[in-house]
mmCIF file of C-alpha atoms and ligand atoms in Angstrom:
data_model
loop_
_atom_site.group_PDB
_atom_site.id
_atom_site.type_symbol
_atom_site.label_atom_id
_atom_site.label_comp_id
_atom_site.label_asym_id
_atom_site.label_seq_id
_atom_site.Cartn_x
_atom_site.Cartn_y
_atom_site.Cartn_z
ATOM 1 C CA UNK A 1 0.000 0.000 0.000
ATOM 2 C CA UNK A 2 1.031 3.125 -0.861
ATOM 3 C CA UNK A 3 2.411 5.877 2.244
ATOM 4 C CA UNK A 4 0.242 8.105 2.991
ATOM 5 C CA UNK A 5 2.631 11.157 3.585
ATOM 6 C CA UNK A 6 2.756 12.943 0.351
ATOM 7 C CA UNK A 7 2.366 16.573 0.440
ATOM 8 C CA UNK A 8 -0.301 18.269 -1.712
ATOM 9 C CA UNK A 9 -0.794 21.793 -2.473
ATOM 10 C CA UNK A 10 -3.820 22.989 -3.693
ATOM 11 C CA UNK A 11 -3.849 24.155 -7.341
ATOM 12 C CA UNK A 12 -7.311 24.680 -8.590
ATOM 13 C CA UNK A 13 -10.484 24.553 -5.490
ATOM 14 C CA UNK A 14 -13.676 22.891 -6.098
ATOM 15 C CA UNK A 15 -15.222 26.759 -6.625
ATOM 16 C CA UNK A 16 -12.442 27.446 -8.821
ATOM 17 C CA UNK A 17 -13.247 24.103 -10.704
ATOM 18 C CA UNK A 18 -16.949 24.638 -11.229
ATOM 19 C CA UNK A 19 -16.783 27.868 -12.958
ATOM 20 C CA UNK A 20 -14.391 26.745 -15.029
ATOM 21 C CA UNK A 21 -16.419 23.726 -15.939
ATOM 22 C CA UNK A 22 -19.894 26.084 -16.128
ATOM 23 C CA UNK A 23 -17.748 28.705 -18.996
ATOM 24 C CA UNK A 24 -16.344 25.460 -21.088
ATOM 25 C CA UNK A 25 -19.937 23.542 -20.947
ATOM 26 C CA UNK A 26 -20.975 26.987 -22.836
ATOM 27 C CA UNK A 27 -18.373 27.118 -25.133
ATOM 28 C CA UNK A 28 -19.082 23.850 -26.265
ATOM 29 C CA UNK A 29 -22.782 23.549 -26.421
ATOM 30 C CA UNK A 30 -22.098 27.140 -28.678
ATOM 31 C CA UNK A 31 -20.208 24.957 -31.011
ATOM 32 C CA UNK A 32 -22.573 22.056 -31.132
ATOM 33 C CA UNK A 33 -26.015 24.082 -31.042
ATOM 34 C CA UNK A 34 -28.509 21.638 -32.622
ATOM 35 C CA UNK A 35 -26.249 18.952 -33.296
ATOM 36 C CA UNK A 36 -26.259 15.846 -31.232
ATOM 37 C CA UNK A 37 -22.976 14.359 -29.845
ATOM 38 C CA UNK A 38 -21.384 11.569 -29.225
ATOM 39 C CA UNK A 39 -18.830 11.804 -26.064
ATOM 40 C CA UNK A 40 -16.138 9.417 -25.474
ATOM 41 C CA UNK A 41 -14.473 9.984 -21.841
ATOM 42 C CA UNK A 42 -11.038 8.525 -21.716
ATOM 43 C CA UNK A 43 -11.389 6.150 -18.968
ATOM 44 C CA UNK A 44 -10.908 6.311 -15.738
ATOM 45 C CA UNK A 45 -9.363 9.987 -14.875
ATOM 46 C CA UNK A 46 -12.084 11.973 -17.058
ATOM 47 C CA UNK A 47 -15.281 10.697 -15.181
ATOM 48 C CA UNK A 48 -15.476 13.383 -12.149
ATOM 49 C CA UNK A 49 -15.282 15.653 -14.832
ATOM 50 C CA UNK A 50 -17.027 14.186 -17.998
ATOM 51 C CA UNK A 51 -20.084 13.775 -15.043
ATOM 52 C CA UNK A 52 -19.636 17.548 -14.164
ATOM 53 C CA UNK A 53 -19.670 18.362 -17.718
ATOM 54 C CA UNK A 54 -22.617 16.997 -19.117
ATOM 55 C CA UNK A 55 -24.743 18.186 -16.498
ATOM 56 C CA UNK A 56 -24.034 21.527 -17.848
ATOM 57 C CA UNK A 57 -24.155 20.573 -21.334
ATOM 58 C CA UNK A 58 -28.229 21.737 -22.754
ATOM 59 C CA UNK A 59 -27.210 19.093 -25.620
ATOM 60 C CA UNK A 60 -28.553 16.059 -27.184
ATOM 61 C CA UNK A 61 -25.668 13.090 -25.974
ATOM 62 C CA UNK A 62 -24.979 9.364 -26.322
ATOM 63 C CA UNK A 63 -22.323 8.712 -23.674
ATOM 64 C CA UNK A 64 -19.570 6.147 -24.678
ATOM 65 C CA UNK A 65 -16.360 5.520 -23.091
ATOM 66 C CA UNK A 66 -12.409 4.053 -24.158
ATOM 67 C CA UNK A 67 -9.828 2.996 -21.520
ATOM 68 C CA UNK A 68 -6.156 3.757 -22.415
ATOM 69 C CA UNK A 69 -3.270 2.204 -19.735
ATOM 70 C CA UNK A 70 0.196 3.720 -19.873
ATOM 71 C CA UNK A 71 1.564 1.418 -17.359
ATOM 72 C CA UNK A 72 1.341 4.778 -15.608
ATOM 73 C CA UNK A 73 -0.404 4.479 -12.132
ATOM 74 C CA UNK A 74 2.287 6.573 -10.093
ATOM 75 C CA UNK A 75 4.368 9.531 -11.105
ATOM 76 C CA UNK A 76 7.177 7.652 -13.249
ATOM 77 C CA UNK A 77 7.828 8.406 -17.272
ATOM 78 C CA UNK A 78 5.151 7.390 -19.876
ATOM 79 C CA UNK A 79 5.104 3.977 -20.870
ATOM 80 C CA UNK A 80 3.590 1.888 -23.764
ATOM 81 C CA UNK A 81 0.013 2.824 -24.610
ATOM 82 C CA UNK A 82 -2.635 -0.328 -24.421
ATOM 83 C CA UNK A 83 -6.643 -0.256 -24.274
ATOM 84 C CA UNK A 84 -8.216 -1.532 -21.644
ATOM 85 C CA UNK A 85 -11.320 -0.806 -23.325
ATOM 86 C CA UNK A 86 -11.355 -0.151 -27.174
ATOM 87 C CA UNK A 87 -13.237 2.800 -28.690
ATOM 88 C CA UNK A 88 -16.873 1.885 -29.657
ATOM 89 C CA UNK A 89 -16.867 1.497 -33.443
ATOM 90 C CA UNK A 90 -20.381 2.964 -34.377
ATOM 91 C CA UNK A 91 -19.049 6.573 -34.476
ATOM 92 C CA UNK A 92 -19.185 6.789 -38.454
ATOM 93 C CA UNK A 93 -20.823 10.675 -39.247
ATOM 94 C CA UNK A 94 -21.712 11.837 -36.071
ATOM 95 C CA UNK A 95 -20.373 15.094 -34.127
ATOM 96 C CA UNK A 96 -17.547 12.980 -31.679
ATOM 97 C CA UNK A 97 -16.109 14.829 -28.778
ATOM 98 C CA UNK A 98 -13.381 13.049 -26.945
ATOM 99 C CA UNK A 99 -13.329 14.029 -23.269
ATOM 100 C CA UNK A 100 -9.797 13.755 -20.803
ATOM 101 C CA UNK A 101 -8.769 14.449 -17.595
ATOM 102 C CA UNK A 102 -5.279 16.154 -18.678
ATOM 103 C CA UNK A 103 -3.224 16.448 -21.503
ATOM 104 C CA UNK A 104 0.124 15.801 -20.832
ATOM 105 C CA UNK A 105 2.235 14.851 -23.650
ATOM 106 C CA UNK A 106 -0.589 14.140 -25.407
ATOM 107 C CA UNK A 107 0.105 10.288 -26.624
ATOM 108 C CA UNK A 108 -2.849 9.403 -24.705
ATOM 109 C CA UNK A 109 -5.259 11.662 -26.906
ATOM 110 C CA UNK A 110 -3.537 11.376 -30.013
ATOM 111 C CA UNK A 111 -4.342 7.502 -30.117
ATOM 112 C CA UNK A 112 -7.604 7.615 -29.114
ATOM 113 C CA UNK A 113 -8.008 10.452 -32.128
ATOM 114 C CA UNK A 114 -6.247 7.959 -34.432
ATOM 115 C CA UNK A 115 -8.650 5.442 -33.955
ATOM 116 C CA UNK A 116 -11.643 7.634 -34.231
ATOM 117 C CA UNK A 117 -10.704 9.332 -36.735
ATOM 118 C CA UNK A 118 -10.720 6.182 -39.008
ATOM 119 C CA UNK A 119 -13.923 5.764 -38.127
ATOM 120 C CA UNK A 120 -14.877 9.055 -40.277
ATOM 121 C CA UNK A 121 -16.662 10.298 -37.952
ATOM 122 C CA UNK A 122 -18.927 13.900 -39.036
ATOM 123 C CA UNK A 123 -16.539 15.713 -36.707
ATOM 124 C CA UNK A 124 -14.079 15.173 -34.093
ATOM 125 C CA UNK A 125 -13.035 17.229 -31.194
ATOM 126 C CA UNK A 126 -11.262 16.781 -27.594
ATOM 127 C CA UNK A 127 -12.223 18.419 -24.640
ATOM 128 C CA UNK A 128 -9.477 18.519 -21.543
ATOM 129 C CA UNK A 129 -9.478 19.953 -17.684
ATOM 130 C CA UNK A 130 -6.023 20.455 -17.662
ATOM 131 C CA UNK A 131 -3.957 21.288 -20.661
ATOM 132 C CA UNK A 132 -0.156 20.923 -20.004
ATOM 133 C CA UNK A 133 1.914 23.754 -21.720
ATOM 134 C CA UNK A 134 4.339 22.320 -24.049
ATOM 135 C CA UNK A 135 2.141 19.370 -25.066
ATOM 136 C CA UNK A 136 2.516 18.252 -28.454
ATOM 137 C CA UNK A 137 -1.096 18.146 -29.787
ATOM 138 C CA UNK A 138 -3.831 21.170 -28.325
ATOM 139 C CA UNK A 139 -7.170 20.220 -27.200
ATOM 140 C CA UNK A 140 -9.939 22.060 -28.838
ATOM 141 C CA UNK A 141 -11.614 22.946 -25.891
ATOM 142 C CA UNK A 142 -9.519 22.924 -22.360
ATOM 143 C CA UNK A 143 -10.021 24.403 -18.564
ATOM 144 C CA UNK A 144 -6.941 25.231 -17.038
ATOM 145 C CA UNK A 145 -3.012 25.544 -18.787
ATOM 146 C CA UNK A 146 -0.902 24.142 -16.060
ATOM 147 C CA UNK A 147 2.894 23.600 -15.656
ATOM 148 C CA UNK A 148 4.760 20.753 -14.729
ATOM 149 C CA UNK A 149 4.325 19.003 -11.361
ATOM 150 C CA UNK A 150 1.869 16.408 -10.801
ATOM 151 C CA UNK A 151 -1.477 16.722 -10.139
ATOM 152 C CA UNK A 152 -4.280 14.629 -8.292
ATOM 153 C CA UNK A 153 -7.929 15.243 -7.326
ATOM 154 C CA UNK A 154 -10.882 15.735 -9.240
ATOM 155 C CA UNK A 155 -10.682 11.961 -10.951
ATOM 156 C CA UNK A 156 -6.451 12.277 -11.107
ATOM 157 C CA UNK A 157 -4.769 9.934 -9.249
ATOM 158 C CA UNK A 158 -1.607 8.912 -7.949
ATOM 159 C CA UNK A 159 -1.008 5.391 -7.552
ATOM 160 C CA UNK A 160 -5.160 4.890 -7.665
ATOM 161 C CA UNK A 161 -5.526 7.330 -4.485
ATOM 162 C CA UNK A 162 -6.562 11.145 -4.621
ATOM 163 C CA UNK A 163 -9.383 10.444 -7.564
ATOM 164 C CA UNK A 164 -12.106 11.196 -4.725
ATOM 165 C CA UNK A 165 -10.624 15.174 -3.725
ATOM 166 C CA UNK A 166 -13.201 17.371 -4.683
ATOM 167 C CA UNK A 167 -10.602 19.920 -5.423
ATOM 168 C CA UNK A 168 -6.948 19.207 -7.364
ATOM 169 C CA UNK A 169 -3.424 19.405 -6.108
ATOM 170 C CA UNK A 170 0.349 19.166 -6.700
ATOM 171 C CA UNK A 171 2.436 16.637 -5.242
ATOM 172 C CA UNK A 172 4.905 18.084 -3.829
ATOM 173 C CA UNK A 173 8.426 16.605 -4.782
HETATM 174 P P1 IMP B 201 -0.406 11.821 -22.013
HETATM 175 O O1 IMP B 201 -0.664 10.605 -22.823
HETATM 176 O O2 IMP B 201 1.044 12.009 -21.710
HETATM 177 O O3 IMP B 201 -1.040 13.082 -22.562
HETATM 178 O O4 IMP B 201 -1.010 11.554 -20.590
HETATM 179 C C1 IMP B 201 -2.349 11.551 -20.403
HETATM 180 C C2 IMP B 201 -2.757 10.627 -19.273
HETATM 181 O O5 IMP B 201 -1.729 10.453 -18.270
HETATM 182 C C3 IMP B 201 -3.928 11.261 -18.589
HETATM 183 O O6 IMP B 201 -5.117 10.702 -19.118
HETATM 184 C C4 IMP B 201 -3.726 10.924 -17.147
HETATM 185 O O7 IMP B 201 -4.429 9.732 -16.858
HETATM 186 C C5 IMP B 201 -2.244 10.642 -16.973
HETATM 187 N N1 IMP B 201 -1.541 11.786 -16.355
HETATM 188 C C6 IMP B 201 -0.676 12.630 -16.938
HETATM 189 N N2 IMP B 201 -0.227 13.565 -16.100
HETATM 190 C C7 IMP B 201 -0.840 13.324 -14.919
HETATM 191 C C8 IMP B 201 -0.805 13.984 -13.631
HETATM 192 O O8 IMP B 201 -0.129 15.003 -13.380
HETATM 193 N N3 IMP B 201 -1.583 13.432 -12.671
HETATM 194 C C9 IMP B 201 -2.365 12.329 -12.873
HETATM 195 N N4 IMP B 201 -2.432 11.701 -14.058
HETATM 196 C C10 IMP B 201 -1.678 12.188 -15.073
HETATM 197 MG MG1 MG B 202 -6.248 9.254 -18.098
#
């Protein structure tokens, strides 16, 4: 079991959060007026906020869902990209909107992209919390631009704890 001494700082409050989450549901549901989505959460960070999110979201949905691993359940480098749970593969001409917890490098998002894209779907879009500056792919819609560091809380985790905290935090190193 992991200790339970780590240090966290708060980054972003559950108030702070929730706005954020209220001005992105609009900016979205602008972009999609009329059109009925499909949303694909990237399992399992993205469902604190995916669940915020859609409550928000005055939008005609079918809720889906992927899993991608990176062999990545504390703070160590990236590793090798696997599903746990494949992208559904009905998504052919309708309005797809991928939702994640952060982008970091962005591997994560650009595979789950690849795969729907082949799908030729009628569009496809991402939606992020957290957008890491320096990534290598931009979201189309994100919350917050944070540094480095990492982060828990809100659905993050480190080592599968911290996914319950209503609000999110750095580790502290
Ligand atoms: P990427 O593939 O490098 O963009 O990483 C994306 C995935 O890594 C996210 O879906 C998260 O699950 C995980 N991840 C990256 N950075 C953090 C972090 O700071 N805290 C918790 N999870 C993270
Ligand atoms: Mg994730």
């Amino acid at each position: 079991m992991a200790q339970r001494s780590q240090t966290l700082r708060t980054l972003l409050s559950a108030d702070q959060i929730s706005a954020r989450v209220g001005e992105l549901a609009d900016q979205v549901a602008d972009v999609y007026a009329g059109q009925e989505i499909a949303l694909v959460p990237i399992l399992l960070g993205s469902v604190i906020f995916v669940a915020d999110l859609i409550r928000r979201l005055p939008l005609d949905m079918a809720i889906h869902m992927c899993g991608l691993s990176s062999y990545r359940g504390r703070a160590t480098r990236p590793g090798e990209l696997s599903w746990t749970l494949p992208p559904p593969d009905d998504l052919a001409g309708r309005h797809v909107l991928v939702v994640d917890d952060i982008l970091d490098t962005g591997a994560t998002l650009e595979r789950v992209v690849r795969a729907i894209g082949g799908q030729q779907p009628a569009s496809l879009r991402s939606c992020v919390l957290l957008a890491r500056r320096g990534a290598r792919v931009e979201p189309d819609f994100f919350g917050f631009r944070i540094g480095d560091g990492f982060v828990v809380g809100y659905g993050l985790d480190y080592g599968d704890r911290f996914r319950n905290l209503p609000y999110i935090a750095v580790i502290e190193p």
